[in-house]
Structures are given as structure tokens and as C-alpha cells.
């Protein structure tokens, strides 16, 4: 670490050590933050009356079981090749996971990017190829890019099953359970900070944070200091080397062209109006739900699993009766244990030392 | 000689012997490599170390080496880590029909060069050809014999509280190189594999420390996996200083982008060494003399508490655990 960095860390630590104000609940809403906070041992530096909680920040974790059921249906009933980020393969649906479907003969192909899925469709013209489009503002542009590529190539055998989400409505939905947010650095890099600045008008506070240990401790200290100064809602960008006011105009334009907001189901949070992104009607040919008339599924969550409450910061993974017993990274019951970014997976991996 | 390997090259006839002679034998030439069915070797001066390893890396060529160099280093390093001087190797090839003979020569060149550097003789071999699609390019298995240094007794069970934990160089380079060479992530970075034969370096450690407790080469699972194994086998805790772990800036950058931990990326030329604390300085100084050891460093120590766990002191001065290795390591890394 540079001298400057060391000084910043020392200053931040002093602010945290000297905090004697009211009890605070701070929520991070980004899976990468969840991990980075464990890796940095940040909780050890937090004052006793400041609680760091993990919110709905992992795209796999907030994806409801119904979505897995839809994907399994496409693979088994429509014989479609399902292309997907690897994390989704082991998420349990109500009957089976995609891994389960694969063991019964379905074609499930993990890909690194949506573009890989388009390439797969090009080289397999005799098969219907569906890409499972999950993710937040960071991933959605690449799904749109994939549709654009498929459109330009005149592909008739490629479509996406959307479960894309935006964070702004989630900030609003959870505002009563937290005092302030640590806003996700990567999401803000895409969308910019105008929205989070405006949220102060609705009484919502937070700071944008980066991902290194010194960036995290600096953001946490800034947040605690602002909370102790006044009760006014606030916003600060503590990640200015990456995050700007306007974000990425190109990415936003691309998404705007192909997608529009729609109501979306979040695991544990239920339906949040206008918090999802779906393809616009003119691109219906690339929308797997429309193309294959996918029936609607109403999946039940596994009994005992508290992923829903964990995603809202209402309880910790260690409060769940299944955690570490029947639910482990090798045999996950809930989505929060499947993805590496999931809160339960992070608690399990770093078990004991927080 | 044809331009591509054909099924007939594995048939045992004239073409087989031509391939063996033109590509392999003339490069590997030494006193013990004959046209007879087995090598006849002089009796060892001490106990022997004996091991075998298979290599299926994809792609077969990568910045810093190829599957041939890797196949020599892998077995030489396993023998070296038992405190034994590598002496003799055998190598068996399974080659895919259609594999370019020129590429095979490139592989054999790398094997000959690396064997010479490591001081081993390739004394026996076998060549088989499999139909197109039955193997991917070329697979190599090497088996080796080494003579153990008198008094050397390193073992994964021998870590003791008070030991210093040393790595012989920056971590995660081979894994990162292969990952980039596959081009699946569309990331470009200047990273070269650390693939190297380590007997020179290993023997120098025994020169300056009479009581080397543990000596391992970090391969597939990286340094992190080795540390977890040793903590378990020896029933001790390991405390790392995160800021002391040497990582190449390009490797750190790639890991940051992909969310990977450099301690869990494969190495092919790195020793993990546990010695009594008082010998640590001399060992690091000796390692730094080697062309492969300029970034050698003490990265932590062995503690009696928390047996089986690897704990890290972060750059914030807080404590965190190094999570145990996950199940999804990159396939076909070596």
C-alpha cells in the first residue's frame, strides 16, 4: 500500500474507533462487496453499534425458483440448448436444477458471456439456443449486445430468457430496514450517480464504494461520519476513480434500445414494480418467453430455507437452521449458498472469523 | 518424414522407429537410452524417490513453455521436493492422428533442453498414436527416479509451530497464463508461465538448512491448496501476511477482473518451504540467487492454535481466513 493509502486507512480506522453515536444498520447490496468485506476483515473494525448487513446483491441469489423451472421446461419440453453462466446450473428449481436436467439428457452449456451463447447458436443452426439472461445493470448491456449481434447475423435460433433486474427499486423497497447503503461500485460505474443522489430526496442515504480493503474502510468511515453529523439524508461517491455522475452513456443507450422496465419477482422480496428489464415488443423474436409461450410457474421455496429473509438483511445465514448442516456449497438448498457471490456461501467459506 | 503424425506411426513398424529416432531419440541421446526393451541403470547411491505424472494441458503451447517442458518439470519437481536428486526419466506419448510433426519436434526440443538443465537423463520411452478426436493433440506421461540426499526428510506432516513459511516466487502465474492462452475471457495481459525445473533451487535450500521440515511444489491448486494440505497433515495453523505474498501486477489485475484468488491459481515453478524461523533469512537469500527465485519471500508462520486453518492478516491489520480450496479449479491446466 502507498503512504497515502496507509494514511487514509489510519484516518478511517480512527473515525470508526471513535464512533459513539446511535445504532446503525448499513447494508451492502453487491455480491462482490460481500466477499471483499469478508476478505478485508472489515467487520472487525466496525464499532459495536454499527451492523454491516448483506442485501440482495447477487444476481443468482435473487433469481426466483420459477425462473429455473422455466429454463428446465425449455430444455426438456422444447429440447432447447440452455446456455448459462455456470453459477445458475446448480440452483435448485421446484422439481430439479439445470444440473439435474442435464443428468437426464438436457443440453446445458455453461458460457462466460452472452456473446459466447450467440456464437454457439451460429455454429449449431439446427438447434434452438436460449441464453439465461440474469444480472443487474452491469450484465444487462452485454445481454442486449448479444441480441444485437444475433439480429445483425439474422439468427432465427437464438433467444434470451430474461430475469434482468435494476437496483433502484430495491433500494426503495428495503429503505425501512436500513440506515444507509454501501452502493455497488460496478453498478454505479454503468448507471452513474444521478439516481442515488436523487434518492436523498426520498430519505435514502448511502455512499458508493470500491472493492479494495482501503476503499472499503474509507467508504465505511465516511458513511459512519455522515450518519453521526446529522439526520439529513446524504450521498457521497467514495469511488471516484471509476464512478462518474453520468456513468456509461453507450451502455445505457444500448439497454434503452432493446429493453424496457417491467415488474419483477425477487427471491425473498416478492414482486417489486418496475424493477426488472425485459425485451421490448419489437424484439419479441428474441424473447424466449414469447417465442415458446412458456407457461407461468409458481415455485415453492424449499422448507426451512431462509434465503428470503437473508436477502432482506432480516437475519444472518447462521440464523438459518439449514446453514452448514443440510445446506453447504457442495449441496446447496438455497440460492444464497450456490453462487460464490452469495451471502451464505461467503459466511460458510469464511466461517468463524468475521 | 511426413508432415503429420499418422496412425501408422504407432503401428510398431518402420514408420514408428523412424518417428522415434528422428523426433525423440536423437534429441534425448544419452548413455542409458538404447534400442533395447529397457534401460539398464547403475545401482543408486542412496534410497530412491520414484514418481509418475500425466500431462494433458490445453493449449499444448503457452507463453513460457509447452507440454514437453511441463512434463519434465512436473516429475523433476516432485522428486526434488522429496529431497532427492532427479536422475532418470521415462516418457510415454499418446499422440492424436494428424498432429504436426514439427510441433512434436518443438515439444521434444523443450523436453531435451529442460532435462539437460535439470540434470536428468531420459532413458526410456513409448509412442502410441490414437485416432483423430480420441485424444486432444498430445498427452505425455513421465516417470522418474531420484536419489535422496543423506539426511533429507521433508514431509507434509512435519510442519512445526515456529516454522517460517516461504514461497520461492510470485504466485499464480501458470494458471493465469493458461487461462489467458485459452482466450475465452477476451482479456489480453503480459503473463508468462513460471514453469521451471527446480532441483537447483531445492538442493540449495538443503545446503543452507539442515532441517527442512516441508518442501512442496505448488501445482494445480496453487500455493493456497498446498498450505491447506500441510495445515491438515501436520495438524497446525498457518498465519499468512497478505501483503507479503508476491503476486505479479498483471496476474493481480486479471484476478481482480475475474474474481479469482492468486493463491489458488496453478504454479509450475514454485516451491513452498517450511523451515525453522532462524533459518528463514538464509533460505530466502539462497533462493534469490536462483534465476527462478528473485521474488522469494517469507509469507507467514506456523502457529499451534487453530490447527488445520489458514488465517491471513489483511492490509487493514484485520484477520480473515483463506477459504479452503473450492471444487471448481480450471480443468486441463497441466
PDB file of N, CA and C in Angstrom, chain A residues 254-302:
ATOM      1  N   UNK A 254     -27.680   1.435 -25.224  1.00  0.00           N
ATOM      2  CA  UNK A 254     -27.889   0.089 -25.761  1.00  0.00           C
ATOM      3  C   UNK A 254     -29.061  -0.600 -25.053  1.00  0.00           C
ATOM      4  N   UNK A 255     -29.077  -0.512 -23.731  1.00  0.00           N
ATOM      5  CA  UNK A 255     -30.147  -1.148 -22.951  1.00  0.00           C
ATOM      6  C   UNK A 255     -31.486  -0.492 -23.278  1.00  0.00           C
ATOM      7  N   UNK A 256     -31.482   0.830 -23.343  1.00  0.00           N
ATOM      8  CA  UNK A 256     -32.693   1.595 -23.648  1.00  0.00           C
ATOM      9  C   UNK A 256     -33.295   1.164 -24.991  1.00  0.00           C
ATOM     10  N   UNK A 257     -32.418   0.868 -25.955  1.00  0.00           N
ATOM     11  CA  UNK A 257     -32.906   0.486 -27.279  1.00  0.00           C
ATOM     12  C   UNK A 257     -33.621  -0.870 -27.247  1.00  0.00           C
ATOM     13  N   UNK A 258     -33.053  -1.821 -26.506  1.00  0.00           N
ATOM     14  CA  UNK A 258     -33.573  -3.184 -26.580  1.00  0.00           C
ATOM     15  C   UNK A 258     -34.557  -3.549 -25.465  1.00  0.00           C
ATOM     16  N   UNK A 259     -34.433  -2.890 -24.318  1.00  0.00           N
ATOM     17  CA  UNK A 259     -35.226  -3.344 -23.173  1.00  0.00           C
ATOM     18  C   UNK A 259     -36.047  -2.225 -22.549  1.00  0.00           C
ATOM     19  N   UNK A 260     -37.045  -2.659 -21.760  1.00  0.00           N
ATOM     20  CA  UNK A 260     -37.861  -1.692 -21.015  1.00  0.00           C
ATOM     21  C   UNK A 260     -38.170  -2.258 -19.637  1.00  0.00           C
ATOM     22  N   UNK A 261     -38.458  -1.393 -18.671  1.00  0.00           N
ATOM     23  CA  UNK A 261     -38.729  -1.874 -17.316  1.00  0.00           C
ATOM     24  C   UNK A 261     -40.023  -2.686 -17.257  1.00  0.00           C
ATOM     25  N   UNK A 262     -40.064  -3.641 -16.334  1.00  0.00           N
ATOM     26  CA  UNK A 262     -41.277  -4.435 -16.099  1.00  0.00           C
ATOM     27  C   UNK A 262     -41.246  -4.884 -14.639  1.00  0.00           C
ATOM     28  N   UNK A 263     -42.388  -5.289 -14.118  1.00  0.00           N
ATOM     29  CA  UNK A 263     -42.412  -5.808 -12.746  1.00  0.00           C
ATOM     30  C   UNK A 263     -41.560  -7.082 -12.693  1.00  0.00           C
ATOM     31  N   UNK A 264     -40.915  -7.298 -11.574  1.00  0.00           N
ATOM     32  CA  UNK A 264     -40.072  -8.495 -11.484  1.00  0.00           C
ATOM     33  C   UNK A 264     -40.183  -9.139 -10.109  1.00  0.00           C
ATOM     34  N   UNK A 265     -40.076 -10.470 -10.111  1.00  0.00           N
ATOM     35  CA  UNK A 265     -40.098 -11.220  -8.854  1.00  0.00           C
ATOM     36  C   UNK A 265     -38.669 -11.371  -8.347  1.00  0.00           C
ATOM     37  N   UNK A 266     -38.433 -11.002  -7.102  1.00  0.00           N
ATOM     38  CA  UNK A 266     -37.141 -11.184  -6.447  1.00  0.00           C
ATOM     39  C   UNK A 266     -37.312 -12.280  -5.403  1.00  0.00           C
ATOM     40  N   UNK A 267     -36.388 -13.205  -5.378  1.00  0.00           N
ATOM     41  CA  UNK A 267     -36.467 -14.228  -4.349  1.00  0.00           C
ATOM     42  C   UNK A 267     -36.439 -13.551  -2.975  1.00  0.00           C
ATOM     43  N   UNK A 268     -37.419 -13.864  -2.162  1.00  0.00           N
ATOM     44  CA  UNK A 268     -37.448 -13.326  -0.807  1.00  0.00           C
ATOM     45  C   UNK A 268     -38.128 -11.973  -0.689  1.00  0.00           C
ATOM     46  N   UNK A 269     -38.116 -11.195  -1.759  1.00  0.00           N
ATOM     47  CA  UNK A 269     -38.705  -9.865  -1.677  1.00  0.00           C
ATOM     48  C   UNK A 269     -40.055  -9.807  -2.379  1.00  0.00           C
ATOM     49  N   UNK A 270     -40.350 -10.814  -3.193  1.00  0.00           N
ATOM     50  CA  UNK A 270     -41.608 -10.824  -3.941  1.00  0.00           C
ATOM     51  C   UNK A 270     -41.535  -9.923  -5.155  1.00  0.00           C
ATOM     52  N   UNK A 271     -42.734  -9.456  -5.600  1.00  0.00           N
ATOM     53  CA  UNK A 271     -42.763  -8.615  -6.798  1.00  0.00           C
ATOM     54  C   UNK A 271     -42.403  -7.185  -6.427  1.00  0.00           C
ATOM     55  N   UNK A 272     -41.406  -6.626  -7.133  1.00  0.00           N
ATOM     56  CA  UNK A 272     -41.098  -5.202  -6.982  1.00  0.00           C
ATOM     57  C   UNK A 272     -41.435  -4.548  -8.320  1.00  0.00           C
ATOM     58  N   UNK A 273     -42.435  -3.602  -8.302  1.00  0.00           N
ATOM     59  CA  UNK A 273     -42.856  -2.994  -9.565  1.00  0.00           C
ATOM     60  C   UNK A 273     -41.688  -2.335 -10.295  1.00  0.00           C
ATOM     61  N   UNK A 274     -41.662  -2.495 -11.597  1.00  0.00           N
ATOM     62  CA  UNK A 274     -40.699  -1.833 -12.490  1.00  0.00           C
ATOM     63  C   UNK A 274     -39.227  -2.090 -12.132  1.00  0.00           C
ATOM     64  N   UNK A 275     -38.941  -3.193 -11.472  1.00  0.00           N
ATOM     65  CA  UNK A 275     -37.554  -3.465 -11.068  1.00  0.00           C
ATOM     66  C   UNK A 275     -36.868  -4.467 -11.993  1.00  0.00           C
ATOM     67  N   UNK A 276     -37.584  -4.890 -13.044  1.00  0.00           N
ATOM     68  CA  UNK A 276     -36.983  -5.837 -13.982  1.00  0.00           C
ATOM     69  C   UNK A 276     -36.790  -5.197 -15.348  1.00  0.00           C
ATOM     70  N   UNK A 277     -36.018  -5.871 -16.191  1.00  0.00           N
ATOM     71  CA  UNK A 277     -35.841  -5.409 -17.564  1.00  0.00           C
ATOM     72  C   UNK A 277     -36.218  -6.559 -18.492  1.00  0.00           C
ATOM     73  N   UNK A 278     -37.114  -6.267 -19.471  1.00  0.00           N
ATOM     74  CA  UNK A 278     -37.489  -7.291 -20.452  1.00  0.00           C
ATOM     75  C   UNK A 278     -37.296  -6.709 -21.849  1.00  0.00           C
ATOM     76  N   UNK A 279     -37.225  -7.572 -22.850  1.00  0.00           N
ATOM     77  CA  UNK A 279     -37.053  -7.106 -24.223  1.00  0.00           C
ATOM     78  C   UNK A 279     -38.299  -6.342 -24.679  1.00  0.00           C
ATOM     79  N   UNK A 280     -38.087  -5.314 -25.435  1.00  0.00           N
ATOM     80  CA  UNK A 280     -39.212  -4.561 -25.998  1.00  0.00           C
ATOM     81  C   UNK A 280     -39.957  -5.442 -27.017  1.00  0.00           C
ATOM     82  N   UNK A 281     -41.213  -5.070 -27.284  1.00  0.00           N
ATOM     83  CA  UNK A 281     -42.055  -5.884 -28.164  1.00  0.00           C
ATOM     84  C   UNK A 281     -41.448  -6.115 -29.545  1.00  0.00           C
ATOM     85  N   UNK A 282     -40.748  -5.073 -30.058  1.00  0.00           N
ATOM     86  CA  UNK A 282     -40.202  -5.236 -31.419  1.00  0.00           C
ATOM     87  C   UNK A 282     -39.100  -6.304 -31.484  1.00  0.00           C
ATOM     88  N   UNK A 283     -38.602  -6.729 -30.313  1.00  0.00           N
ATOM     89  CA  UNK A 283     -37.589  -7.798 -30.325  1.00  0.00           C
ATOM     90  C   UNK A 283     -38.155  -9.114 -29.781  1.00  0.00           C
ATOM     91  N   UNK A 284     -39.472  -9.265 -29.898  1.00  0.00           N
ATOM     92  CA  UNK A 284     -40.148 -10.455 -29.363  1.00  0.00           C
ATOM     93  C   UNK A 284     -39.561 -11.754 -29.929  1.00  0.00           C
ATOM     94  N   UNK A 285     -39.019 -11.670 -31.155  1.00  0.00           N
ATOM     95  CA  UNK A 285     -38.456 -12.873 -31.778  1.00  0.00           C
ATOM     96  C   UNK A 285     -37.280 -13.426 -30.973  1.00  0.00           C
ATOM     97  N   UNK A 286     -36.653 -12.544 -30.142  1.00  0.00           N
ATOM     98  CA  UNK A 286     -35.507 -12.973 -29.343  1.00  0.00           C
ATOM     99  C   UNK A 286     -35.887 -13.215 -27.881  1.00  0.00           C
ATOM    100  N   UNK A 287     -37.190 -13.088 -27.590  1.00  0.00           N
ATOM    101  CA  UNK A 287     -37.667 -13.255 -26.220  1.00  0.00           C
ATOM    102  C   UNK A 287     -38.187 -14.689 -26.062  1.00  0.00           C
ATOM    103  N   UNK A 288     -37.429 -15.518 -25.350  1.00  0.00           N
ATOM    104  CA  UNK A 288     -37.774 -16.948 -25.252  1.00  0.00           C
ATOM    105  C   UNK A 288     -39.171 -17.157 -24.685  1.00  0.00           C
ATOM    106  N   UNK A 289     -39.570 -16.285 -23.734  1.00  0.00           N
ATOM    107  CA  UNK A 289     -40.882 -16.453 -23.114  1.00  0.00           C
ATOM    108  C   UNK A 289     -41.995 -16.330 -24.159  1.00  0.00           C
ATOM    109  N   UNK A 290     -41.849 -15.373 -25.053  1.00  0.00           N
ATOM    110  CA  UNK A 290     -42.870 -15.168 -26.087  1.00  0.00           C
ATOM    111  C   UNK A 290     -42.723 -16.204 -27.203  1.00  0.00           C
ATOM    112  N   UNK A 291     -41.481 -16.429 -27.612  1.00  0.00           N
ATOM    113  CA  UNK A 291     -41.225 -17.330 -28.730  1.00  0.00           C
ATOM    114  C   UNK A 291     -41.771 -18.736 -28.477  1.00  0.00           C
ATOM    115  N   UNK A 292     -41.609 -19.206 -27.225  1.00  0.00           N
ATOM    116  CA  UNK A 292     -42.016 -20.595 -26.928  1.00  0.00           C
ATOM    117  C   UNK A 292     -43.285 -20.660 -26.076  1.00  0.00           C
ATOM    118  N   UNK A 293     -43.953 -19.496 -25.866  1.00  0.00           N
ATOM    119  CA  UNK A 293     -45.135 -19.445 -24.991  1.00  0.00           C
ATOM    120  C   UNK A 293     -44.892 -20.226 -23.700  1.00  0.00           C
ATOM    121  N   UNK A 294     -43.866 -19.814 -22.970  1.00  0.00           N
ATOM    122  CA  UNK A 294     -43.507 -20.505 -21.719  1.00  0.00           C
ATOM    123  C   UNK A 294     -44.644 -20.336 -20.703  1.00  0.00           C
ATOM    124  N   UNK A 295     -45.155 -21.442 -20.134  1.00  0.00           N
ATOM    125  CA  UNK A 295     -46.228 -21.310 -19.137  1.00  0.00           C
ATOM    126  C   UNK A 295     -45.696 -20.658 -17.857  1.00  0.00           C
ATOM    127  N   UNK A 296     -46.584 -20.127 -17.028  1.00  0.00           N
ATOM    128  CA  UNK A 296     -46.079 -19.493 -15.808  1.00  0.00           C
ATOM    129  C   UNK A 296     -45.953 -20.534 -14.702  1.00  0.00           C
ATOM    130  N   UNK A 297     -44.894 -20.425 -13.945  1.00  0.00           N
ATOM    131  CA  UNK A 297     -44.617 -21.366 -12.855  1.00  0.00           C
ATOM    132  C   UNK A 297     -44.755 -20.641 -11.527  1.00  0.00           C
ATOM    133  N   UNK A 298     -45.229 -21.345 -10.547  1.00  0.00           N
ATOM    134  CA  UNK A 298     -45.308 -20.767  -9.195  1.00  0.00           C
ATOM    135  C   UNK A 298     -44.556 -21.715  -8.261  1.00  0.00           C
ATOM    136  N   UNK A 299     -43.250 -21.538  -8.228  1.00  0.00           N
ATOM    137  CA  UNK A 299     -42.426 -22.468  -7.460  1.00  0.00           C
ATOM    138  C   UNK A 299     -42.513 -22.186  -5.963  1.00  0.00           C
ATOM    139  N   UNK A 300     -42.397 -23.256  -5.181  1.00  0.00           N
ATOM    140  CA  UNK A 300     -42.330 -23.092  -3.721  1.00  0.00           C
ATOM    141  C   UNK A 300     -40.859 -23.110  -3.312  1.00  0.00           C
ATOM    142  N   UNK A 301     -40.537 -22.313  -2.308  1.00  0.00           N
ATOM    143  CA  UNK A 301     -39.166 -22.342  -1.825  1.00  0.00           C
ATOM    144  C   UNK A 301     -38.980 -23.551  -0.913  1.00  0.00           C
ATOM    145  N   UNK A 302     -37.759 -24.069  -0.833  1.00  0.00           N
ATOM    146  CA  UNK A 302     -37.530 -25.255  -0.009  1.00  0.00           C
ATOM    147  C   UNK A 302     -37.882 -24.996   1.466  1.00  0.00           C
TER     148      UNK A 302
END
